[in-house]
Short mmCIF file of C-alpha atoms in Angstrom, two decimals:
data_model
loop_
_atom_site.label_atom_id
_atom_site.label_comp_id
_atom_site.label_asym_id
_atom_site.label_seq_id
_atom_site.Cartn_x
_atom_site.Cartn_y
_atom_site.Cartn_z
CA MET A 1 0.00 0.00 0.00
CA ASP A 2 1.28 3.31 -0.80
CA LYS A 3 0.86 6.38 1.23
CA LYS A 4 -1.75 7.86 -0.97
CA THR A 5 -4.14 4.99 -0.65
CA LYS A 6 -6.57 5.28 2.20
CA ARG A 7 -7.48 2.60 4.59
CA PRO A 8 -11.08 1.46 4.51
CA GLU A 9 -11.67 2.92 7.95
CA GLU A 10 -10.58 6.33 6.83
CA THR A 11 -12.67 6.53 3.73
CA GLU A 12 -15.29 9.16 3.42
CA GLU A 13 -18.02 6.55 3.39
CA THR A 14 -17.16 5.16 6.78
CA LEU A 15 -16.61 8.44 8.54
CA PRO A 16 -20.29 9.47 8.73
CA GLU A 17 -21.16 5.99 10.05
CA GLN A 18 -18.52 6.27 12.73
CA LYS A 19 -19.74 9.71 13.64
CA SER A 20 -23.28 8.48 14.02
CA GLU A 21 -22.08 5.50 16.05
CA ASN A 22 -20.04 7.85 18.20
CA ARG A 23 -23.05 10.08 18.65
CA GLU A 24 -25.21 7.11 19.59
CA ALA A 25 -22.59 5.95 22.08
CA GLU A 26 -22.39 9.44 23.54
CA GLN A 27 -26.18 9.59 23.78
CA LYS A 28 -26.24 6.21 25.51
CA ASN A 29 -23.54 7.38 27.92
CA GLU A 30 -25.51 10.57 28.59
CA GLU A 31 -28.69 8.55 29.10
CA LYS A 32 -26.82 6.21 31.46
CA SER A 33 -25.39 9.09 33.45
CA GLY A 34 -28.85 10.71 33.52
CA CYS A 35 -30.37 7.45 34.75
CA GLU A 36 -27.63 7.04 37.31
CA GLU A 37 -28.26 10.58 38.57
CA GLN A 38 -31.99 9.87 38.78
CA LEU A 39 -31.28 6.57 40.54
CA GLU A 40 -28.99 8.32 43.03
CA ALA A 41 -31.61 11.00 43.63
CA CYS A 42 -34.21 8.29 44.22
CA ARG A 43 -31.88 6.52 46.66
CA LYS A 44 -31.38 9.75 48.61
CA GLU A 45 -35.12 10.32 48.69
CA VAL A 46 -35.71 6.77 49.93
CA GLU A 47 -33.11 7.30 52.68
CA GLU A 48 -34.84 10.54 53.72
CA TYR A 49 -38.23 8.80 53.88
CA LYS A 50 -36.69 5.90 55.79
CA ASP A 51 -35.13 8.30 58.29
CA ARG A 52 -38.45 10.15 58.70
CA TYR A 53 -40.25 6.85 59.24
CA LEU A 54 -37.75 5.66 61.84
CA ARG A 55 -37.97 8.97 63.71
CA ALA A 56 -41.78 8.95 63.62
CA HIS A 57 -41.83 5.34 64.82
CA ALA A 58 -39.41 6.14 67.66
CA ASP A 59 -41.55 9.14 68.68
CA PHE A 60 -44.62 6.92 68.65
CA GLU A 61 -42.94 4.28 70.82
CA ASN A 62 -41.73 6.95 73.28
CA MET A 63 -45.22 8.45 73.49
CA LYS A 64 -46.70 5.00 74.02
CA LYS A 65 -44.28 4.29 76.89
CA ARG A 66 -44.94 7.72 78.42
CA LEU A 67 -48.71 7.16 78.29
CA GLU A 68 -48.34 3.72 79.88
CA LYS A 69 -46.23 5.23 82.66
CA ASP A 70 -48.77 8.05 83.19
CA LYS A 71 -51.58 5.51 83.32
CA ALA A 72 -49.73 3.38 85.88
CA THR A 73 -49.06 6.47 88.01
CA ALA A 74 -52.70 7.54 87.79
CA VAL A 75 -53.87 4.09 88.86
CA ALA A 76 -51.32 3.90 91.69
CA PHE A 77 -52.35 7.27 93.11
CA ALA A 78 -56.06 7.20 92.26
CA ASN A 79 -56.98 7.01 95.95
CA GLU A 80 -54.65 9.81 97.01
CA ALA A 81 -57.41 12.39 97.59
CA PHE A 82 -59.53 9.85 99.47
CA ALA A 83 -56.58 8.86 101.67
CA THR A 84 -55.80 12.52 102.36
CA ASP A 85 -59.38 13.06 103.50
CA LEU A 86 -59.08 10.10 105.90
CA LEU A 87 -56.09 11.66 107.66
CA SER A 88 -58.36 14.00 109.64
CA VAL A 89 -60.36 10.94 110.75
CA ILE A 90 -57.15 9.33 112.02
CA ASP A 91 -56.27 12.53 113.91
CA THR A 92 -59.71 12.58 115.53
CA PHE A 93 -59.37 8.93 116.51
CA GLU A 94 -55.97 9.58 118.09
CA ASN A 95 -57.36 12.54 120.06
CA ALA A 96 -60.37 10.49 121.20
CA LEU A 97 -58.13 7.62 122.32
CA ALA A 98 -55.90 10.03 124.25
CA ALA A 99 -58.92 11.61 125.93
CA ILE A 100 -60.56 8.31 126.82
CA ASP A 101 -57.31 6.98 128.30
CA GLN A 102 -57.51 9.73 130.92
CA ILE A 103 -60.96 8.62 132.02
CA GLU A 104 -61.05 6.19 134.89
CA GLY A 105 -64.24 4.29 134.83
CA ASP A 106 -66.09 1.10 135.00
CA GLU A 107 -66.27 -1.85 132.67
CA ALA A 108 -68.36 0.00 130.04
CA VAL A 109 -65.70 2.69 129.64
CA GLU A 110 -63.02 0.00 129.27
CA LYS A 111 -65.07 -1.73 126.55
CA ILE A 112 -65.47 1.59 124.69
CA LYS A 113 -61.68 2.14 124.93
CA GLU A 114 -61.04 -1.34 123.58
CA GLY A 115 -63.53 -0.92 120.71
CA MET A 116 -62.09 2.43 119.71
CA ALA A 117 -58.53 1.06 119.82
CA LEU A 118 -59.49 -1.91 117.62
CA THR A 119 -61.28 0.34 115.12
CA TYR A 120 -58.27 2.67 114.99
CA GLU A 121 -55.87 -0.25 114.43
CA GLN A 122 -58.10 -1.65 111.67
CA LEU A 123 -58.23 1.73 109.94
CA LEU A 124 -54.41 1.95 110.01
CA LYS A 125 -54.10 -1.60 108.58
CA VAL A 126 -56.46 -0.81 105.71
CA LEU A 127 -54.55 2.38 104.88
CA LYS A 128 -51.23 0.52 105.06
CA LYS A 129 -52.63 -2.15 102.73
CA HIS A 130 -53.21 0.60 100.17
CA GLY A 131 -49.76 2.14 100.59
CA VAL A 132 -50.50 4.87 103.16
CA GLU A 133 -47.92 4.94 105.97
CA GLU A 134 -46.90 7.27 108.75
CA ILE A 135 -43.76 9.30 108.13
CA ALA A 136 -40.90 8.48 110.49
CA ASN A 137 -40.25 11.41 112.81
CA GLU A 138 -37.08 10.42 114.63
CA GLY A 139 -33.75 12.07 114.05
CA VAL A 140 -32.84 15.01 111.86
CA PHE A 141 -35.33 17.27 110.13
CA ASP A 142 -35.95 16.34 106.46
CA PRO A 143 -37.50 19.19 104.44
CA HIS A 144 -39.05 16.70 102.00
CA VAL A 145 -41.29 15.09 104.63
CA HIS A 146 -41.30 17.48 107.62
CA GLN A 147 -42.60 20.99 108.10
CA VAL A 148 -41.04 22.99 110.93
CA VAL A 149 -43.71 24.88 112.81
CA GLN A 150 -41.49 26.16 115.60
CA GLN A 151 -37.93 26.02 116.87
CA VAL A 152 -37.24 25.50 120.57
CA GLU A 153 -34.26 25.40 122.91
CA SER A 154 -33.31 21.90 124.04
CA GLU A 155 -30.26 20.58 125.83
CA ALA A 156 -31.05 16.96 124.93
CA HIS A 157 -31.14 17.44 121.13
CA GLU A 158 -28.72 18.39 118.35
CA GLN A 159 -29.06 21.26 115.84
CA ASN A 160 -32.04 20.66 113.44
CA GLU A 161 -33.04 17.51 115.31
CA ILE A 162 -36.77 16.92 115.79
CA VAL A 163 -37.79 17.74 119.37
CA GLN A 164 -41.54 17.18 119.18
CA VAL A 165 -44.12 16.02 116.64
CA LEU A 166 -47.12 18.33 116.64
CA GLN A 167 -49.04 16.52 113.87
CA LYS A 168 -48.16 13.19 112.25
CA GLY A 169 -47.38 13.15 108.58
CA TYR A 170 -48.33 10.46 106.10
CA LYS A 171 -47.13 9.33 102.70
CA MET A 172 -48.64 7.16 100.00
CA LYS A 173 -45.93 5.04 98.45
CA ASP A 174 -43.30 7.71 97.72
CA ARG A 175 -45.60 10.75 97.71
CA VAL A 176 -46.16 12.87 100.76
CA LEU A 177 -49.87 13.22 101.51
CA ARG A 178 -49.28 15.50 104.47
CA PRO A 179 -45.89 16.50 105.93
CA SER A 180 -45.26 16.00 109.63
CA MET A 181 -45.51 19.23 111.57
CA VAL A 182 -42.58 19.27 113.98
CA SER A 183 -40.59 21.48 116.27
CA THR A 184 -36.80 21.39 116.03
CA LYS A 185 -33.89 22.62 118.09
CA LYS A 186 -32.61 26.05 117.13
#
């Protein structure tokens, strides 16, 4: 072959075909890259929706747990107002028992004392059964369960130690129904 002869690939007839094939290949590449971009955009959108779903589901589960906890608390303390109202009855019973103990009398008075004491004990047992208990009043003043009504001088007690209980306090489970009213050493 001499230099002037052209190869079949370089002829004028084949050049337009190659150009069209090149254009088609370029179009296919552009279509592929366009599809890949769309596919990537769709993947990102799916990830966003998945993230939103997971967050919404987590919020739902948290709300569900919170509502269950609130319900359990409401059930546990449903009788709180009723128990608080009974505290004045207990105080009256204690005052009546103290007053009747001072009375010296015959057998009828002793039977009344015994009946009142049994009724008082039964009332305390029923309250304890439902979680109502007397607040301990020995030792140092605790601002969470005690209310200081007065401060007094006392040689037998330490600073902020309870000297006298003026009114018993009660709690229901961990909640204070009524704080103990106490006097402490100055």
